[in-house]
PDB file of C-alpha atoms and ligand atoms in Angstrom:
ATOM      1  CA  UNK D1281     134.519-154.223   2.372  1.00 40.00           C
ATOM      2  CA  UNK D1282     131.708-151.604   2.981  1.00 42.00           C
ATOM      3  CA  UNK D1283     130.783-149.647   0.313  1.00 40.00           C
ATOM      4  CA  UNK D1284     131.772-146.431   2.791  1.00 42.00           C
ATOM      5  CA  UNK D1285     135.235-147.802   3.281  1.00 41.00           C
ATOM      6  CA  UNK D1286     135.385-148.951  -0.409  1.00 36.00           C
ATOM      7  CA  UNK D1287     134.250-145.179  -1.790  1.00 42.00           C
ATOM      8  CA  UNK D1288     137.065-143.587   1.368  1.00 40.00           C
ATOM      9  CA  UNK D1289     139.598-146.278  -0.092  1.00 36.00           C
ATOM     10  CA  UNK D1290     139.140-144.847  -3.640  1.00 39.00           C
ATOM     11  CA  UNK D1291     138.924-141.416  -3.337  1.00 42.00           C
ATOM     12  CA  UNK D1292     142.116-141.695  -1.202  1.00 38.00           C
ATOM     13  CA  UNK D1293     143.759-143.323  -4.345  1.00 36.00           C
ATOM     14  CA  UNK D1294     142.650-140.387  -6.316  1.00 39.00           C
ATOM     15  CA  UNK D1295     143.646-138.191  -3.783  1.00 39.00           C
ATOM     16  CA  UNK D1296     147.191-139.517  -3.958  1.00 38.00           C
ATOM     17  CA  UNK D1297     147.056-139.407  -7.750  1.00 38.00           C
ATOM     18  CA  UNK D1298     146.493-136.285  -7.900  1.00 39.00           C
ATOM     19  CA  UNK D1299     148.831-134.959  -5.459  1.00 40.00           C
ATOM     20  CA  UNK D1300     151.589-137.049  -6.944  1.00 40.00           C
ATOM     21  CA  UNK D1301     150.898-135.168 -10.442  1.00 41.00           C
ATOM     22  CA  UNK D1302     150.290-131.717  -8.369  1.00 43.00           C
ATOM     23  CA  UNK D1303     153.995-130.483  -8.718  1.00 45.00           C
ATOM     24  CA  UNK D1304     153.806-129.982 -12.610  1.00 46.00           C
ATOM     25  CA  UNK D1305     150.249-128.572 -12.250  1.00 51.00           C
ATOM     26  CA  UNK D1306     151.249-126.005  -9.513  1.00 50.00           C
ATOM     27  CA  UNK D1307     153.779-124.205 -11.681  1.00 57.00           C
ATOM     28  CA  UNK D1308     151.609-123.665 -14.291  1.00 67.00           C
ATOM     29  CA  UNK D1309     149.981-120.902 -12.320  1.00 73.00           C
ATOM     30  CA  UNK D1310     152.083-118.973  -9.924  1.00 80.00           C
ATOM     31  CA  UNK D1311     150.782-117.419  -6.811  1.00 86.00           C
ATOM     32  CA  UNK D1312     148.973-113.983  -7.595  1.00 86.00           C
ATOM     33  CA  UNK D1313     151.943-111.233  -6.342  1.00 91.00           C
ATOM     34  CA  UNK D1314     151.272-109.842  -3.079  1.00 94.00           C
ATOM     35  CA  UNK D1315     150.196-106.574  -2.596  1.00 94.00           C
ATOM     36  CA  UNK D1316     153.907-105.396  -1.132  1.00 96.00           C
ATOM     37  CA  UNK D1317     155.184-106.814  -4.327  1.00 97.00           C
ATOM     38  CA  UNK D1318     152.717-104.659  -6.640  1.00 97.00           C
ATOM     39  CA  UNK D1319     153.159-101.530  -4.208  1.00 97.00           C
ATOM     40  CA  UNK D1320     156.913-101.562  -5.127  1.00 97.00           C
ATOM     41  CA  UNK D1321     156.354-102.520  -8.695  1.00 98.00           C
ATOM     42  CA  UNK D1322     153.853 -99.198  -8.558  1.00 97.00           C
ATOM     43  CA  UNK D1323     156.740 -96.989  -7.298  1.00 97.00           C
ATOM     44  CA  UNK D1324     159.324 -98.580 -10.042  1.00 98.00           C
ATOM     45  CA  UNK D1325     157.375 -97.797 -12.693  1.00 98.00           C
ATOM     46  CA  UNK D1326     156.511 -94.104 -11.367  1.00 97.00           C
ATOM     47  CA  UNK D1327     160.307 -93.055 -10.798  1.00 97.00           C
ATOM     48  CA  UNK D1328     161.248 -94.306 -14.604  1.00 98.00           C
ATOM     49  CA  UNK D1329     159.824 -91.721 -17.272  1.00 97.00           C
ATOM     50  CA  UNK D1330     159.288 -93.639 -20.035  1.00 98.00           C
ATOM     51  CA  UNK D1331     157.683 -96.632 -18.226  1.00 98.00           C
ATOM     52  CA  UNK D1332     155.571 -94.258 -16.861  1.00 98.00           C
ATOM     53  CA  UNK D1333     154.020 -92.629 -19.585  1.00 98.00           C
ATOM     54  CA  UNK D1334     153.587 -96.265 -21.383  1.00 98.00           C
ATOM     55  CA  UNK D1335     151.404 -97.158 -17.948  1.00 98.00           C
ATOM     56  CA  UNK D1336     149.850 -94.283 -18.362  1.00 98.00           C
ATOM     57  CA  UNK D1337     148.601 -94.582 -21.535  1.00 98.00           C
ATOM     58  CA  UNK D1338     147.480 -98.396 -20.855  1.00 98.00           C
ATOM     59  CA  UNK D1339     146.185 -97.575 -17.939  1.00 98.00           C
ATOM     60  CA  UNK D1340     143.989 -94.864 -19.821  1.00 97.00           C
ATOM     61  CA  UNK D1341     142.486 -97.947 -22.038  1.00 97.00           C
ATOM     62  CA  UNK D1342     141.953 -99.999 -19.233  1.00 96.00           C
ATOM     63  CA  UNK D1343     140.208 -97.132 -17.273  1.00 97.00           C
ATOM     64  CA  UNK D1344     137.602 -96.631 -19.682  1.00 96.00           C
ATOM     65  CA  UNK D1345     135.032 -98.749 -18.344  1.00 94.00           C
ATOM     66  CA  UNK D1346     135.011 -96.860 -14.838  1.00 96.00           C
ATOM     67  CA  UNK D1347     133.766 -93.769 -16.821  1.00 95.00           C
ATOM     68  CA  UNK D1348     130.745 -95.430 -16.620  1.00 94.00           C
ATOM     69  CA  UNK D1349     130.332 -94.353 -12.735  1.00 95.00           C
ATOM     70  CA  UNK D1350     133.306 -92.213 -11.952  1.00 96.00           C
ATOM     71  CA  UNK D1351     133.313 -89.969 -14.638  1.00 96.00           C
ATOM     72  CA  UNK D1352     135.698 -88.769 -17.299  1.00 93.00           C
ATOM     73  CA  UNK D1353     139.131 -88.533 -15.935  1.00 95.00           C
ATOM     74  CA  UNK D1354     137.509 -89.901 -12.508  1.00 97.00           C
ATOM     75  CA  UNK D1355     136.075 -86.771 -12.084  1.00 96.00           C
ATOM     76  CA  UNK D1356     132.356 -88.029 -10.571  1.00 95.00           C
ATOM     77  CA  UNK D1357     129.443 -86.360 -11.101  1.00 90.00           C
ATOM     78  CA  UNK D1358     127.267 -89.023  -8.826  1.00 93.00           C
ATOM     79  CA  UNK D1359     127.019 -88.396  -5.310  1.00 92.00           C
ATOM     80  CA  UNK D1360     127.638 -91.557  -3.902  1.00 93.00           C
ATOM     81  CA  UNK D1361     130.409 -92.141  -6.861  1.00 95.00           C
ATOM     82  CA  UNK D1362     134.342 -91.021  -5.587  1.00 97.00           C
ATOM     83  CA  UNK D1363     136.337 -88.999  -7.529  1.00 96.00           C
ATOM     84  CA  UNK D1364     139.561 -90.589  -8.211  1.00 97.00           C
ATOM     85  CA  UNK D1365     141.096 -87.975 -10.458  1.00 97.00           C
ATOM     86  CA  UNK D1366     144.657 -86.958  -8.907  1.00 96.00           C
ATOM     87  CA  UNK D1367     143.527 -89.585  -6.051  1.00 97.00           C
ATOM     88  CA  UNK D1368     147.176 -90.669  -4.524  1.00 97.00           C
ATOM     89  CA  UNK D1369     148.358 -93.801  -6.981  1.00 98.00           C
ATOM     90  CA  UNK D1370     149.292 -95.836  -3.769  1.00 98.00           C
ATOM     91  CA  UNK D1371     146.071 -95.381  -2.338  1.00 98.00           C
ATOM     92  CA  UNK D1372     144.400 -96.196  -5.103  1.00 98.00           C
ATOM     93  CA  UNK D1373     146.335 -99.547  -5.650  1.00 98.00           C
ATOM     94  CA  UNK D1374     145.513-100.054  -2.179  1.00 97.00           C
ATOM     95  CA  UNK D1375     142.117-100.016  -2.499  1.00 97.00           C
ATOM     96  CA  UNK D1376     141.859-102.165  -5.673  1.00 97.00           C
ATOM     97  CA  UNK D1377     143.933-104.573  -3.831  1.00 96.00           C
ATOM     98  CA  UNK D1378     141.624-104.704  -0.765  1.00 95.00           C
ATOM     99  CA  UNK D1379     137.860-104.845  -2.833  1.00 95.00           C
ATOM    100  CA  UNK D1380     140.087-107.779  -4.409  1.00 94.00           C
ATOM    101  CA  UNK D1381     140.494-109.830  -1.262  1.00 92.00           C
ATOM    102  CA  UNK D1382     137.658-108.694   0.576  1.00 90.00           C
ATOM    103  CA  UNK D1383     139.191-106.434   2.658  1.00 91.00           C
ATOM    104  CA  UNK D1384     136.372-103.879   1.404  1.00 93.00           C
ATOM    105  CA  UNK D1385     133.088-103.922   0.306  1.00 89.00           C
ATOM    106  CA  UNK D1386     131.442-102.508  -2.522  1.00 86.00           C
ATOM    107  CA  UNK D1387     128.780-103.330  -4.929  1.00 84.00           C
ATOM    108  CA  UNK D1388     129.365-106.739  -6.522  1.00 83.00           C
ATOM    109  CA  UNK D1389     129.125-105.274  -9.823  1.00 86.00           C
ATOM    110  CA  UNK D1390     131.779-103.022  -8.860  1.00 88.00           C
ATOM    111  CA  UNK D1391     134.002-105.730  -6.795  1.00 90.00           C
ATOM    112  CA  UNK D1392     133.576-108.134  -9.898  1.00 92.00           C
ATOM    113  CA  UNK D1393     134.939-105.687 -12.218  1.00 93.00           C
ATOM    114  CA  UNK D1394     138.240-104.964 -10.302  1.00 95.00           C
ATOM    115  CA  UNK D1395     138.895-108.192  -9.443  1.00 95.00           C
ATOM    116  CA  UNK D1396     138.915-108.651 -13.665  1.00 95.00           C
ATOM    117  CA  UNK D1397     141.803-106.918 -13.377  1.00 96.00           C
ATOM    118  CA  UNK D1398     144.889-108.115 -13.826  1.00 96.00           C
ATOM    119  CA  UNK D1399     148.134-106.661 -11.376  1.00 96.00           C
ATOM    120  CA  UNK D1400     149.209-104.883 -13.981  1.00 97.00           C
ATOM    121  CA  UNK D1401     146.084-102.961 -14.956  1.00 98.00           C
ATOM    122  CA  UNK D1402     145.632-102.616 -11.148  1.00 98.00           C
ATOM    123  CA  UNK D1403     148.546-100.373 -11.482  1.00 98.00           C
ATOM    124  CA  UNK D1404     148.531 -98.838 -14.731  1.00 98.00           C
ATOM    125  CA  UNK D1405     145.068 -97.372 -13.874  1.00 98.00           C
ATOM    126  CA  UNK D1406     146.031 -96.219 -10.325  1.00 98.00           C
ATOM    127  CA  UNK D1407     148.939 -94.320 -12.267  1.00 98.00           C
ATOM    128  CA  UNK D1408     146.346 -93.159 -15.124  1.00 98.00           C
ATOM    129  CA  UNK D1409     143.774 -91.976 -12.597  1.00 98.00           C
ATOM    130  CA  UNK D1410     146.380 -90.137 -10.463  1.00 97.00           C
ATOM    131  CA  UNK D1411     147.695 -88.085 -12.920  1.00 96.00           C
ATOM    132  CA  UNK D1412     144.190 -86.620 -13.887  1.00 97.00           C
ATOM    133  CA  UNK D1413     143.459 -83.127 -13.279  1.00 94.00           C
ATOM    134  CA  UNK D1414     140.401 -82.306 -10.808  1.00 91.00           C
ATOM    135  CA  UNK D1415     137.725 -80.461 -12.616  1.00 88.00           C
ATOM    136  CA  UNK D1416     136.278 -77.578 -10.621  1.00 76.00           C
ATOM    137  CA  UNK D1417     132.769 -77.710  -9.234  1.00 72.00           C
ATOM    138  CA  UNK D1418     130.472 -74.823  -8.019  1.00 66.00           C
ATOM    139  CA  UNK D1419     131.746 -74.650  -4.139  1.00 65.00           C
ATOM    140  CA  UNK D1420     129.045 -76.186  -1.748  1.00 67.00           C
ATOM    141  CA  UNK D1421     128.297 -74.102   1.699  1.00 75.00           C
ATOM    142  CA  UNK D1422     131.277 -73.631   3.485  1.00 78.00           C
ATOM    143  CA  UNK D1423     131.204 -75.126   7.151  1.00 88.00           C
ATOM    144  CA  UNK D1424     133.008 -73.360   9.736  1.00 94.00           C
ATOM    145  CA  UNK D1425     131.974 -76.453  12.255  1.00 96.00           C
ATOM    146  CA  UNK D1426     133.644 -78.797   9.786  1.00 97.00           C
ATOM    147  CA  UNK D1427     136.670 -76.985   9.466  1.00 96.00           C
ATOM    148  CA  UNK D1428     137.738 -76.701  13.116  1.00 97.00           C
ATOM    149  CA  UNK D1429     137.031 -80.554  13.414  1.00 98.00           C
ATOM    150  CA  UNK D1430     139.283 -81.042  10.493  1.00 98.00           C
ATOM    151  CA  UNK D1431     141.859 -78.765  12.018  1.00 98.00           C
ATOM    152  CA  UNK D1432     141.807 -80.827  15.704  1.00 98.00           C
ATOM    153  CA  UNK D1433     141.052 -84.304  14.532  1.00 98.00           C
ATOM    154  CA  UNK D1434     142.396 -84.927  10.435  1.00 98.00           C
ATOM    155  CA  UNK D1435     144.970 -82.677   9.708  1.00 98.00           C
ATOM    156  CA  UNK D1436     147.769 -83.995  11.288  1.00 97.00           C
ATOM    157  CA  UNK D1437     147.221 -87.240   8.613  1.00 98.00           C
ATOM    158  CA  UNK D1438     145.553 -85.656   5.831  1.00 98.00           C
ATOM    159  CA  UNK D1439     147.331 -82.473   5.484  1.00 97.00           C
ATOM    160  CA  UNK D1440     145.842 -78.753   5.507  1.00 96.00           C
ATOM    161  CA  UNK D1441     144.852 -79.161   1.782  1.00 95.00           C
ATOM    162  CA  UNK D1442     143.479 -82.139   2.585  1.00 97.00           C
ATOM    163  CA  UNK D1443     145.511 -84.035  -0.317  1.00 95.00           C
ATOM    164  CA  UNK D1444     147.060 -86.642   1.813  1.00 96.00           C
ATOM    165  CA  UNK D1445     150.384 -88.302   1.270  1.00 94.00           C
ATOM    166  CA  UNK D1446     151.228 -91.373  -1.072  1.00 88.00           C
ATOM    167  CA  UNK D1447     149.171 -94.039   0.998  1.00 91.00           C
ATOM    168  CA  UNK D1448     146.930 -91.752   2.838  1.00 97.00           C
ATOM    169  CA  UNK D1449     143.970 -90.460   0.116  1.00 98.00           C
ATOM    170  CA  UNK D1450     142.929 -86.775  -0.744  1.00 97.00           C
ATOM    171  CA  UNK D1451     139.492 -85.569   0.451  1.00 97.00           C
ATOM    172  CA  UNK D1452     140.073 -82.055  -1.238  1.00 95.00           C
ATOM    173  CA  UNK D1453     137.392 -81.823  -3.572  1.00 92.00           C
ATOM    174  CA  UNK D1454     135.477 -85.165  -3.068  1.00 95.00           C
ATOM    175  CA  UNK D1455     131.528 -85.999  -3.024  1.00 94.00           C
ATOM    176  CA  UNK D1456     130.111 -85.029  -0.160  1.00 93.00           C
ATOM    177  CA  UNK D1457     127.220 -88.347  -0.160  1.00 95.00           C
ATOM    178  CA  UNK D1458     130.439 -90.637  -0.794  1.00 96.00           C
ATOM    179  CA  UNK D1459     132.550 -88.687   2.547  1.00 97.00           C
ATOM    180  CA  UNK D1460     129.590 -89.200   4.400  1.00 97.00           C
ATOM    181  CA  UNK D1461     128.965 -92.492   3.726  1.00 96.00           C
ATOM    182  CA  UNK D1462     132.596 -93.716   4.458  1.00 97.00           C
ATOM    183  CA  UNK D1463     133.034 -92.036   7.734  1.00 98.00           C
ATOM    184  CA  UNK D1464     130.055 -93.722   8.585  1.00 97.00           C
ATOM    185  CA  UNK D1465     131.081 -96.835   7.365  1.00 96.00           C
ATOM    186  CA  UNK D1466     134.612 -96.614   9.562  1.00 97.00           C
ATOM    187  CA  UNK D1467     132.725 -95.236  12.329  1.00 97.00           C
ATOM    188  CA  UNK D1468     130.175 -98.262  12.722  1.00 95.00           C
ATOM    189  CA  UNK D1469     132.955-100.843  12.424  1.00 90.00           C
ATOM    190  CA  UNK D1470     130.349-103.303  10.332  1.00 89.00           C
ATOM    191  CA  UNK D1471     133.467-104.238   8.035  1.00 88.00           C
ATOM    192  CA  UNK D1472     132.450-102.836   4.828  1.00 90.00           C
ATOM    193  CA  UNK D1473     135.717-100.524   5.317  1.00 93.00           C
ATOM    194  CA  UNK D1474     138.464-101.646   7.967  1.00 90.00           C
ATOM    195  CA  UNK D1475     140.867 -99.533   8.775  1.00 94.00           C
ATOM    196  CA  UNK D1476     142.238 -99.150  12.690  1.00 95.00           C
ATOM    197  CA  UNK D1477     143.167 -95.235  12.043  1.00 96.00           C
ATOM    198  CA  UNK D1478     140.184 -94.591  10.976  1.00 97.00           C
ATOM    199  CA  UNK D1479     137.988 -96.220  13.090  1.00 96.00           C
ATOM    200  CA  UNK D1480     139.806 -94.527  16.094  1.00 97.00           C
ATOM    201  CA  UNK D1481     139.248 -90.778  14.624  1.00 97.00           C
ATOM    202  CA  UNK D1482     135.559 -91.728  14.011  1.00 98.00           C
ATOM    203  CA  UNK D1483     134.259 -93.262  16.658  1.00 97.00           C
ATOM    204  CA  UNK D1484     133.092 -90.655  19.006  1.00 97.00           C
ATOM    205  CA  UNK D1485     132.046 -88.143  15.913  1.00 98.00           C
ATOM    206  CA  UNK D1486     128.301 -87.502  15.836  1.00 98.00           C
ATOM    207  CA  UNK D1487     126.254 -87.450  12.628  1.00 98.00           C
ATOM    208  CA  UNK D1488     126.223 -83.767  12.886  1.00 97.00           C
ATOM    209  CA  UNK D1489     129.926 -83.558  12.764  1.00 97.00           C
ATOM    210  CA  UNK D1490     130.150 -86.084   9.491  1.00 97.00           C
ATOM    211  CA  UNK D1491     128.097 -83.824   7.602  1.00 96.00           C
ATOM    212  CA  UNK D1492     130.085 -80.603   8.650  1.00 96.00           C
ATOM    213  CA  UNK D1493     133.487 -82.217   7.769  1.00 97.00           C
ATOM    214  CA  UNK D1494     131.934 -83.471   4.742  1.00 96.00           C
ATOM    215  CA  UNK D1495     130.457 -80.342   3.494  1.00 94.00           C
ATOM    216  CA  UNK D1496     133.851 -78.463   4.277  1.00 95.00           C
ATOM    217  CA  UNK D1497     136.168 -81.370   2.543  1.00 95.00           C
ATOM    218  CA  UNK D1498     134.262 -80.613  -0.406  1.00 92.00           C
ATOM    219  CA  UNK D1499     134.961 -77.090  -0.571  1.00 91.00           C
ATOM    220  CA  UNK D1500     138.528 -77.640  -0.226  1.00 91.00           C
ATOM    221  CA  UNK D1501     140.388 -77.111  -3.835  1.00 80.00           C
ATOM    222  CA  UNK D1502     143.654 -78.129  -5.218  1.00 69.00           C
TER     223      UNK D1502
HETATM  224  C1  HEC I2045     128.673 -99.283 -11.341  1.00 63.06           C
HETATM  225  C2  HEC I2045     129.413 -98.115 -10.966  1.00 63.06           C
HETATM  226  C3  HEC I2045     130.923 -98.250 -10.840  1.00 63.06           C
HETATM  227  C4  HEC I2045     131.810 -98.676 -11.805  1.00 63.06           C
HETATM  228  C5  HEC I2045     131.508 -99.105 -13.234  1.00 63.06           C
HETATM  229  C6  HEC I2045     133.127 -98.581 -11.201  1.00 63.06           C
HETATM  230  N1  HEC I2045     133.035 -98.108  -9.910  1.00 63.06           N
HETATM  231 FE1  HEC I2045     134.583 -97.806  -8.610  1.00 63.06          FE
HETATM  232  N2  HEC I2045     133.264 -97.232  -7.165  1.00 63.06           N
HETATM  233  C7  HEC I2045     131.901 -97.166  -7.314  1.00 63.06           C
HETATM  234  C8  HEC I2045     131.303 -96.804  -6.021  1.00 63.06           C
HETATM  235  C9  HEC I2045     129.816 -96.620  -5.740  1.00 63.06           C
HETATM  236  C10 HEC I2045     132.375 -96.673  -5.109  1.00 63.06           C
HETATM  237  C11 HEC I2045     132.296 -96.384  -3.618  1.00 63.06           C
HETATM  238  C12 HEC I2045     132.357 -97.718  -2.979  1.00 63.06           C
HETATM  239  C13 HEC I2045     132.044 -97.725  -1.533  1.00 63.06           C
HETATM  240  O1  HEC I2045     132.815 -97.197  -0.721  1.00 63.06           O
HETATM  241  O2  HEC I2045     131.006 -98.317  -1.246  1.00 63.06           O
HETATM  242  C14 HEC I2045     133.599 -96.948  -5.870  1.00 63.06           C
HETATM  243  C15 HEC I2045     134.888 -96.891  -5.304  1.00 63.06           C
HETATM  244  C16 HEC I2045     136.054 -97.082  -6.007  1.00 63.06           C
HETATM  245  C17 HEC I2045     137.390 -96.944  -5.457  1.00 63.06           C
HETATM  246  C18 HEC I2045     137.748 -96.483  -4.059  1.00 63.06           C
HETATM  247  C19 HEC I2045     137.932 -94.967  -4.084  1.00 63.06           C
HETATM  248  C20 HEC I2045     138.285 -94.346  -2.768  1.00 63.06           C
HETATM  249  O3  HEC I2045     138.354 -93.107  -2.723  1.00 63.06           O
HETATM  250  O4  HEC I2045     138.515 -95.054  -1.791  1.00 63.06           O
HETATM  251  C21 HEC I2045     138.273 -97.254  -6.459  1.00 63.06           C
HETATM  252  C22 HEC I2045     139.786 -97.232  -6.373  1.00 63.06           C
HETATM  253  C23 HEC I2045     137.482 -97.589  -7.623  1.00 63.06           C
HETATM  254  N3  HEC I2045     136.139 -97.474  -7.334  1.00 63.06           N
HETATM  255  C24 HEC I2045     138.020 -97.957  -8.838  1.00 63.06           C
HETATM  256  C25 HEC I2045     137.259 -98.321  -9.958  1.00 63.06           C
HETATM  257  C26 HEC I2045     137.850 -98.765 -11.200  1.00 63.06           C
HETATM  258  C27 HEC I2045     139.345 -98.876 -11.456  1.00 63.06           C
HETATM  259  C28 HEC I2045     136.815 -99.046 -12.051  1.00 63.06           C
HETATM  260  C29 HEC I2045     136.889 -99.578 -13.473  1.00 63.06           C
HETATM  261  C30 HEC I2045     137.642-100.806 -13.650  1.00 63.06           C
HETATM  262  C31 HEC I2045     135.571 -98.779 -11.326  1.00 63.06           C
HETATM  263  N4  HEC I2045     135.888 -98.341 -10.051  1.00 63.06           N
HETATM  264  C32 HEC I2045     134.300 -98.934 -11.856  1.00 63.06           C
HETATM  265  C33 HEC I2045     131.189 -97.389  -8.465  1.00 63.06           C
HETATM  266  C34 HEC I2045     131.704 -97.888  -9.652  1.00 63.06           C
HETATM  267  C1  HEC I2046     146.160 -91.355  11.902  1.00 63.06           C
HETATM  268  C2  HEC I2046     145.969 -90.903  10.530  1.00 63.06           C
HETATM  269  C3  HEC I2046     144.548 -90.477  10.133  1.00 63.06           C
HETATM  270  C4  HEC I2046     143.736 -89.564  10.794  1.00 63.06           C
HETATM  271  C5  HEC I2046     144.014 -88.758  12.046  1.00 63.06           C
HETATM  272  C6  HEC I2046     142.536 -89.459   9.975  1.00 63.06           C
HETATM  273  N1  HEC I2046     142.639 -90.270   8.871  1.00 63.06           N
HETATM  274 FE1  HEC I2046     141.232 -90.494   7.421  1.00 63.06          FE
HETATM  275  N2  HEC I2046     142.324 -91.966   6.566  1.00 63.06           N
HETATM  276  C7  HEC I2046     143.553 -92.419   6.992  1.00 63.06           C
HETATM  277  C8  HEC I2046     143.941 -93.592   6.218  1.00 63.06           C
HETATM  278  C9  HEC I2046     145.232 -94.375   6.357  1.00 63.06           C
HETATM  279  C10 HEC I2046     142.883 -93.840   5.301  1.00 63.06           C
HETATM  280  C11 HEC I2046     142.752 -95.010   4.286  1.00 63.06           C
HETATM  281  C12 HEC I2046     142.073 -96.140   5.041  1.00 63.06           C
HETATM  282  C13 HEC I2046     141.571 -97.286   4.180  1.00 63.06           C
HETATM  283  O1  HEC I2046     142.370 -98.001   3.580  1.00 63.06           O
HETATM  284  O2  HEC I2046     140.324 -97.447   4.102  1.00 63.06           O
HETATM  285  C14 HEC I2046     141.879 -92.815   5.546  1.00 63.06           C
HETATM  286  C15 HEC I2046     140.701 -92.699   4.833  1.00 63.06           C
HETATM  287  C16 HEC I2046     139.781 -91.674   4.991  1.00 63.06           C
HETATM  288  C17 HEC I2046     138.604 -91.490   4.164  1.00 63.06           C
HETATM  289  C18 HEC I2046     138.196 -92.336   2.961  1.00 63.06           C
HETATM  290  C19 HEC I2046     138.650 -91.613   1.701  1.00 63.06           C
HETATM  291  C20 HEC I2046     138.228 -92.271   0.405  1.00 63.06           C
HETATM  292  O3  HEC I2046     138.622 -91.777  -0.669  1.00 63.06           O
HETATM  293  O4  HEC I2046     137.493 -93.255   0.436  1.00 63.06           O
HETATM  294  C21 HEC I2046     137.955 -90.382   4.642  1.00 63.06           C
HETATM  295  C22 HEC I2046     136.677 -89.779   4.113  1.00 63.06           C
HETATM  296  C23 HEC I2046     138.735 -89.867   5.765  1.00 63.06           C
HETATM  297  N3  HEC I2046     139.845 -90.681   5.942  1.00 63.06           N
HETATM  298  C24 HEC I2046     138.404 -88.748   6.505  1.00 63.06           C
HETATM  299  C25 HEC I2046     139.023 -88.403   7.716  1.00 63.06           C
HETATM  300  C26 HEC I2046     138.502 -87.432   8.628  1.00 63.06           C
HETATM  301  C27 HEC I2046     137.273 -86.561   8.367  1.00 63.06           C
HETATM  302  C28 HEC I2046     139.342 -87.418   9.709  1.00 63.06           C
HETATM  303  C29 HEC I2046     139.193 -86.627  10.982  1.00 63.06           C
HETATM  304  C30 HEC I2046     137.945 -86.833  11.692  1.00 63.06           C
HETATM  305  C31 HEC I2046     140.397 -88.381   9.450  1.00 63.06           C
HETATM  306  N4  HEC I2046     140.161 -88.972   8.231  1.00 63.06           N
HETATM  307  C32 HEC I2046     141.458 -88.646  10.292  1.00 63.06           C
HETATM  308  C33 HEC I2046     144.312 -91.848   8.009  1.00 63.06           C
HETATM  309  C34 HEC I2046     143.834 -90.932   8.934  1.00 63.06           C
END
């Protein structure tokens, strides 16, 4: 026997071994829930009061590294750094979920520190964070441009306010480096944020026009 037959022969063996002892191994870890799973676990918890305010308050714990970048209460105070105070919870889950499996791209140091995360915390900081009051900043220039392109293309999805619904995020109020950056990001379809929604509303917009609707988001208050 060949010593490439012999080595196939034995690793086979091993192969077999292992799979034979694979069923008790495989329950020791169960599959990671899916994000439908955590999205209704998310709205449990958020219609039951006192499971609520014990997320919240773990999810305040858990939180306290972001402060690092996103601010106190997720109220940023870098440019290129989203708020996240009274950022829609779902939304929030959402994205955790997607810098988790790569369905967005961030900084590694960023991705690596979500995906440390367990579900849980996932949740209990997307409640924490969306429960956060906005703090007011000094209003940037106002942008007449940006608000009639907001009225024709964004309203209809992200409300007049511009605070969204459950899945779809608030703008009121955010950085105007980080709105820039992601409508540019959707716009130029490199994958570092997928979404078909938004790549449709973005693609004919002109730099110009990102940096009126991303002045006049800003301006917009709670
Ligand atoms: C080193 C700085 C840094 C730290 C620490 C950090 N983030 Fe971020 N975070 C960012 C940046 C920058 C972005 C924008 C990413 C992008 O779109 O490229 C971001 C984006 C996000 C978003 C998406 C927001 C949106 O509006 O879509 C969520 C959610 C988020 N971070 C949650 C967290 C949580 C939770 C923690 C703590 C466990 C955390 N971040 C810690 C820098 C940081
Ligand atoms: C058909 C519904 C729809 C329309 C119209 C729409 N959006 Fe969105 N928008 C979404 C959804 C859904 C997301 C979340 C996508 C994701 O997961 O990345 C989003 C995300 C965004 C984000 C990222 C927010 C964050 O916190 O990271 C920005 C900025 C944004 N939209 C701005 C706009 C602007 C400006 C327009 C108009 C030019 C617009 N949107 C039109 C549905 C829409």
């Amino acid at each position: 026997m060949s010593l490439i037959k012999f080595s196939c022969l034995t690793s086979l063996l091993f192969v077999t071994a292992f799979a034979a002892a694979a069923p008790n191994r495989s329950t020791d870890k169960p599959a990671p829930p899916t994000p439908e799973a955590l999205h209704e676990k998310l709205t449990q918890i958020s219609q039951d009061p006192a499971r609520l305010s014990a997320a919240i308050q773990r999810g305040q714990k858990d939180a306290a590294v972001c402060r690092h970048c996103h601010g106190a209460g997720g109220n940023s105070v870098l440019p290129e750094v989203p708020n996240l105070a009274s950022q829609n919870a779902a939304y929030l889950l959402e994205q955790m979920n997607k810098f988790v499996q790569g369905q967005r791209k961030s900084s590694a140091f960023m991705e690596g520190m979500i995906k440390l995360l367990t579900p849980d915390e996932r949740i209990a900081i997307a409640l924490f964070l969306s429960q956060q009051p906005v703090a007011h900043k000094p209003a940037a220039a106002h942008s007449a441009a940006g608000k009639n392109l907001y009225a024709k293309l964004c309203i209809n999805c992200h409300g007049a306010s511009g605070i969204g619904t459950h899945t779809i995020p608030r703008l009121a109020g955010q950085q105007v480096a980080y709105l820039e950056d992601s409508l540019k990001r959707y716009r130029s379809g490199n994958g570092e944020r997928i979404d078909l929604r938004m790549a449709a509303y973005t693609r004919n917009l002109k730099d110009a026009d990102i940096q009126a609707l991303a002045a006049y988001l800003s301006t917009l208050q709670p």
